[in-house]
Coordinates of C-alpha atoms and ligand atoms in Angstrom, one line a residue:
D1 CA -0.5 9.2 50.2
L2 CA -0.2 12.9 49.2
S3 CA -3.9 13.5 48.9
V4 CA -5.2 16.5 50.8
S5 CA -8.6 17.8 51.9
W6 CA -8.9 21.4 51.2
L7 CA -11.7 23.8 50.2
G8 CA -14.3 21.1 50.8
Q9 CA -12.8 18.6 48.4
T10 CA -10.0 16.0 48.3
L11 CA -7.2 16.8 46.0
P12 CA -5.3 13.8 44.6
G13 CA -2.0 15.5 45.4
C14 CA -0.6 18.5 47.2
L15 CA 1.7 19.9 44.5
Y16 CA 0.7 22.2 41.7
N17 CA 2.1 25.0 39.5
A18 CA 3.0 28.4 40.8
S19 CA 1.1 31.0 38.9
G20 CA 3.3 32.3 36.0
V21 CA 4.7 29.0 35.0
M22 CA 3.1 26.7 32.5
C23 CA -0.2 28.5 32.7
R24 CA -0.5 31.2 30.1
E25 CA -2.0 29.0 27.3
E26 CA -4.7 26.4 27.4
G27 CA -2.3 23.7 26.3
E28 CA 0.1 24.4 29.2
L29 CA -2.8 24.4 31.7
E30 CA -4.1 21.1 30.3
A31 CA -0.6 19.7 30.6
V32 CA -0.4 20.6 34.2
R33 CA -3.9 19.1 34.8
A34 CA -2.9 15.9 33.0
S35 CA 0.3 15.6 35.1
A36 CA 0.8 14.4 38.7
A37 CA -0.2 17.9 39.9
G38 CA -3.1 18.1 42.3
A39 CA -4.5 21.4 41.2
V40 CA -4.0 24.0 38.4
V41 CA -3.6 27.8 38.6
T42 CA -3.8 30.2 35.6
K43 CA -1.3 32.9 34.7
S44 CA -2.1 36.2 36.6
C45 CA -4.5 38.0 34.3
T46 CA -5.5 41.6 33.7
L47 CA -8.9 42.7 32.2
Q48 CA -7.3 43.2 28.8
P49 CA -4.6 41.0 27.2
R50 CA -1.0 42.2 27.6
E51 CA 2.2 41.5 25.7
G52 CA 4.3 42.1 28.8
N53 CA 7.8 43.6 29.1
P54 CA 10.5 43.5 26.4
E55 CA 12.8 40.4 26.2
P56 CA 15.0 39.0 27.6
R57 CA 12.7 38.9 30.6
Y58 CA 13.4 35.5 32.2
F59 CA 16.8 34.2 33.1
R60 CA 17.8 30.9 34.7
T61 CA 20.8 30.8 37.0
V62 CA 22.6 27.9 38.6
I63 CA 20.5 28.1 41.7
G64 CA 17.3 29.9 40.6
S65 CA 15.7 32.4 38.3
I66 CA 15.0 36.1 37.8
N67 CA 12.1 37.4 35.9
S68 CA 10.4 40.6 34.9
M69 CA 7.7 39.3 32.6
G70 CA 5.4 42.3 33.1
L71 CA 2.1 40.3 33.2
P72 CA 2.0 39.0 29.6
N73 CA -1.4 37.2 29.6
R74 CA -4.4 36.6 27.3
G75 CA -6.8 38.6 29.3
F76 CA -9.4 37.7 31.9
A77 CA -12.0 36.5 29.3
Y78 CA -9.6 33.8 28.0
Y79 CA -9.0 32.3 31.4
L80 CA -12.7 32.6 32.3
D81 CA -13.6 30.7 29.1
Y82 CA -11.0 28.1 30.1
A83 CA -12.7 27.9 33.5
R84 CA -16.1 27.4 31.8
R85 CA -14.8 24.4 29.9
Y86 CA -12.5 23.0 32.7
D87 CA -13.2 19.4 33.7
Y88 CA -13.8 19.8 37.4
R89 CA -14.7 16.1 37.7
C90 CA -10.9 15.4 37.5
G91 CA -10.8 16.4 41.2
K92 CA -8.1 19.0 40.7
P93 CA -9.4 22.5 41.6
L94 CA -8.8 25.3 39.2
F95 CA -7.5 28.6 40.6
L96 CA -7.8 31.8 38.6
S97 CA -5.0 34.2 39.4
L98 CA -6.2 37.7 39.1
S99 CA -3.8 40.7 38.9
G100 CA -5.7 43.7 37.8
L101 CA -3.7 46.9 37.3
M102 CA -6.0 48.7 39.7
L103 CA -8.5 47.7 42.4
D104 CA -11.6 48.3 40.2
D105 CA -10.1 45.8 37.7
N106 CA -9.8 43.1 40.3
C107 CA -13.3 43.8 41.5
A108 CA -14.6 43.6 37.9
M109 CA -12.9 40.3 37.4
L110 CA -14.3 38.9 40.7
R111 CA -17.8 40.0 39.7
G112 CA -17.3 38.5 36.3
L113 CA -16.4 35.2 37.9
A114 CA -19.2 35.4 40.4
V115 CA -21.9 35.7 37.7
E116 CA -20.7 32.5 36.1
G117 CA -21.2 30.5 39.2
L118 CA -18.2 28.3 38.4
P119 CA -16.3 26.2 40.9
A120 CA -13.0 28.0 39.9
I121 CA -11.4 29.8 42.9
P122 CA -9.8 33.2 42.7
E123 CA -6.2 33.6 43.9
I124 CA -5.8 37.4 43.9
N125 CA -2.3 38.5 43.3
L126 CA -1.2 41.3 45.7
S127 CA 2.4 41.0 44.8
C128 CA 3.4 41.4 41.1
P129 CA 6.7 43.2 41.3
N130 CA 7.2 43.7 37.5
V131 CA 4.9 46.3 36.1
P132 CA 6.9 49.6 35.9
G133 CA 5.3 52.3 38.0
K134 CA 3.0 49.8 39.9
P135 CA 4.1 49.1 43.5
Q136 CA 3.4 45.7 45.1
L137 CA 0.0 46.1 46.8
G138 CA 1.0 43.7 49.6
Y139 CA 3.6 46.2 50.8
D140 CA 1.0 48.9 51.3
F141 CA -1.0 47.7 54.3
A142 CA -3.8 50.4 54.1
A143 CA -4.3 49.7 50.4
T144 CA -4.4 45.9 51.1
A145 CA -7.1 46.5 53.8
E146 CA -9.1 48.6 51.4
A147 CA -8.7 46.0 48.6
L148 CA -9.9 43.1 50.8
D149 CA -13.0 45.0 51.8
A150 CA -13.7 45.6 48.1
F151 CA -13.1 41.9 47.3
D152 CA -15.6 40.9 49.9
A153 CA -18.2 43.2 48.4
A154 CA -17.5 42.0 44.8
Y155 CA -17.4 38.3 45.5
S156 CA -19.4 36.1 47.8
G157 CA -17.4 32.9 47.6
L158 CA -14.1 31.7 49.1
Y159 CA -11.0 33.2 47.7
G160 CA -7.2 33.4 48.3
V161 CA -4.5 36.0 48.0
K162 CA -0.9 35.7 46.8
L163 CA 1.4 37.6 49.1
P164 CA 4.8 39.1 48.6
P165 CA 7.5 38.0 51.0
Y166 CA 7.8 39.9 54.3
F167 CA 11.0 40.3 56.2
D168 CA 10.0 41.8 59.5
T169 CA 8.0 40.3 62.3
A170 CA 6.0 43.5 62.7
H171 CA 4.9 43.2 59.1
F172 CA 3.8 39.6 59.6
A173 CA 1.7 40.7 62.5
A174 CA 0.2 43.7 60.8
M175 CA -0.7 41.8 57.6
A176 CA -2.2 38.9 59.6
E177 CA -4.4 41.3 61.6
I178 CA -5.8 42.7 58.3
L179 CA -6.2 39.2 56.7
N180 CA -8.0 37.8 59.8
R181 CA -10.8 40.4 59.4
H182 CA -12.0 38.5 56.2
S183 CA -13.7 35.2 56.8
R184 CA -14.1 34.3 53.2
L185 CA -10.3 34.7 52.6
A186 CA -9.7 31.0 52.8
F187 CA -6.1 30.8 51.9
V188 CA -2.9 32.8 51.4
T189 CA -0.1 31.8 49.1
C190 CA 3.4 32.5 50.4
I191 CA 5.5 33.7 48.7
N192 CA 5.6 35.5 45.4
S193 CA 9.1 36.1 44.1
I194 CA 11.5 38.2 46.1
G195 CA 11.0 41.4 44.1
N196 CA 13.6 43.5 42.4
G197 CA 16.7 41.4 42.8
L198 CA 19.6 41.9 40.5
V199 CA 21.6 39.2 38.7
V200 CA 24.9 40.3 37.2
D201 CA 26.9 38.5 34.5
I202 CA 30.6 38.9 35.1
D203 CA 31.8 38.2 31.5
S204 CA 29.6 40.8 29.9
E205 CA 29.6 43.0 33.0
A206 CA 25.9 43.4 32.3
V207 CA 22.5 42.6 33.7
V208 CA 20.7 39.5 32.4
I209 CA 17.2 40.8 31.7
K210 CA 16.1 43.9 29.9
P211 CA 13.2 45.5 31.9
K212 CA 13.8 47.8 34.8
G213 CA 17.5 48.1 34.4
G214 CA 17.9 44.4 35.1
L215 CA 15.8 44.2 38.3
G216 CA 13.4 41.3 38.6
G217 CA 11.7 38.8 40.9
L218 CA 13.9 36.0 42.3
G219 CA 12.8 32.4 42.5
G220 CA 14.4 29.1 43.2
D221 CA 17.0 28.3 45.8
Y222 CA 17.5 32.0 46.6
V223 CA 14.1 32.2 48.2
L224 CA 13.5 29.0 50.1
P225 CA 14.3 30.2 53.7
T226 CA 12.3 33.4 53.1
A227 CA 9.4 31.3 51.8
L228 CA 9.5 29.0 54.8
A229 CA 9.6 31.9 57.2
N230 CA 6.5 33.4 55.6
V231 CA 4.6 30.1 55.5
R232 CA 5.5 29.4 59.1
E233 CA 4.6 32.9 60.5
F234 CA 1.3 33.1 58.6
Y235 CA 0.4 29.5 59.6
R236 CA 0.8 30.6 63.2
L237 CA -1.0 33.9 62.8
L238 CA -3.9 32.9 60.6
P239 CA -5.7 30.1 62.4
G240 CA -8.6 28.7 60.3
K241 CA -7.0 29.8 57.0
D242 CA -4.9 27.6 54.8
I243 CA -1.3 28.4 53.7
V244 CA -0.1 27.5 50.3
G245 CA 3.7 27.2 50.2
C246 CA 5.6 28.6 47.2
G247 CA 9.3 29.2 46.9
G248 CA 12.3 27.1 46.3
V249 CA 10.7 23.7 45.9
S250 CA 12.8 21.5 43.6
S251 CA 12.6 18.1 45.4
G252 CA 10.6 16.2 47.9
R253 CA 12.8 17.6 50.7
E254 CA 11.7 21.3 50.1
A255 CA 8.1 20.2 49.7
F256 CA 8.4 18.4 53.1
M257 CA 9.9 21.5 54.7
H258 CA 7.0 23.7 53.4
I259 CA 4.4 21.2 54.8
L260 CA 6.2 20.9 58.1
A261 CA 6.1 24.7 58.3
G262 CA 2.4 24.6 57.8
A263 CA 1.6 24.5 54.1
R264 CA -1.6 22.6 53.0
A265 CA -0.5 22.6 49.3
V266 CA 2.8 23.4 47.7
Q267 CA 3.4 25.2 44.4
V268 CA 6.4 24.7 42.1
G269 CA 7.6 27.6 39.9
T270 CA 11.3 27.9 38.9
C271 CA 11.8 24.1 39.0
L272 CA 8.7 23.5 36.8
H273 CA 10.0 26.1 34.3
R274 CA 13.3 24.2 34.2
E275 CA 12.0 20.6 34.1
G276 CA 8.5 20.6 32.8
V277 CA 5.4 18.9 34.2
G278 CA 7.4 15.7 34.9
A279 CA 8.7 17.6 38.0
F280 CA 5.4 16.9 39.8
A281 CA 5.7 13.1 39.6
R282 CA 9.4 13.2 40.6
I283 CA 8.8 15.5 43.6
A284 CA 5.8 13.6 44.6
A285 CA 7.7 10.3 44.5
E286 CA 10.6 11.9 46.6
L287 CA 8.2 13.3 49.1
T288 CA 6.4 9.9 49.4
E289 CA 9.7 8.1 50.0
L290 CA 10.8 10.7 52.6
M291 CA 7.5 10.2 54.4
R292 CA 7.8 6.5 54.3
A293 CA 11.3 6.6 55.8
K294 CA 10.0 8.8 58.6
G295 CA 6.9 6.6 59.2
Y296 CA 4.4 9.2 58.1
R297 CA 1.3 8.0 56.1
S298 CA -0.4 11.3 55.3
L299 CA 0.4 15.0 55.2
D300 CA -1.8 15.5 58.3
D301 CA 0.7 13.5 60.3
F302 CA 3.3 16.3 60.1
R303 CA 1.7 19.4 58.7
G304 CA 2.7 22.4 60.8
R305 CA 4.6 20.2 63.3
L306 CA 7.9 22.1 62.9
R307 CA 9.8 21.8 66.2
T308 CA 11.5 24.8 67.8
L309 CA 14.5 24.6 70.1
Ligands
LIG1 C1 4.5 38.7 37.0 C2 5.4 38.4 38.0 C3 4.9 38.1 39.2 O1 5.7 37.8 40.3 C4 3.5 38.2 39.5 O2 3.1 37.9 40.7 C5 2.7 38.4 38.5 C6 3.1 38.7 37.2 C7 5.0 39.1 35.7 O3 6.0 39.7 35.6 O4 4.3 38.7 34.7

């Protein structure tokens, strides 16, 4: 049984798409909703529609992916309209990923969502690495603190944030201290891609994507241990908040690792891009079988129970 109680409801499954994959168009979003996914998240949006960066901007490697999409999206109004028409009775929560180009844009989108009074839940993206000239907000602790204060003022419901990966225990502690000041921050999604990696093709002696001289966000197997460390540390440091695991999930085994580290739900990005929405039923079946072999009947039986030596 992979059902999970979260945000006051019972999701039929713990797996869903990572923002950015299968979520820019309504047809893709509906395909995720119709699959074995337990929730749906939209493509990170800006106030105005964007074309994004020049192509090629996504590249698949043997063990992962690199992307510099540059926030191509249909604009906030498109996803808000989808949220108006979404069938919430399906039991799968809808998350709206917001990634304004500046703080006021994020606040305007939050106010726009608030006036609708919809059950859709914002996942505010503090970690897009791919807009030239725009640093990742989550790496600026003072700016993140200011942003969260502004989100609290703009929006009176529960919300979440998508964080970049951190690599230093002092950074985990400093970010957790900021996040813990905000009681309506209900969840954090760890992690966004490892930003500004570089994949090199030996034959052509060239980079593989066009934007930013080839730099892009890494996903897939490259990021699993980093993702698990971020899930684990924020699970320990943010009592009373939920952690959504994201990074390197391509089978039931990695999903199990994320939940053991503390994740309440688990997102699938690179693998979903590669395989399509059938990935959810496959990974769910693998996780169910692994739990059966271990004698676990629900996710509550092992969530966060990672052993240390
Ligand atoms: C994009 C990439 C991200 O990692 C993100 O969080 C938001 C947007 C992009 O390039 O479109």
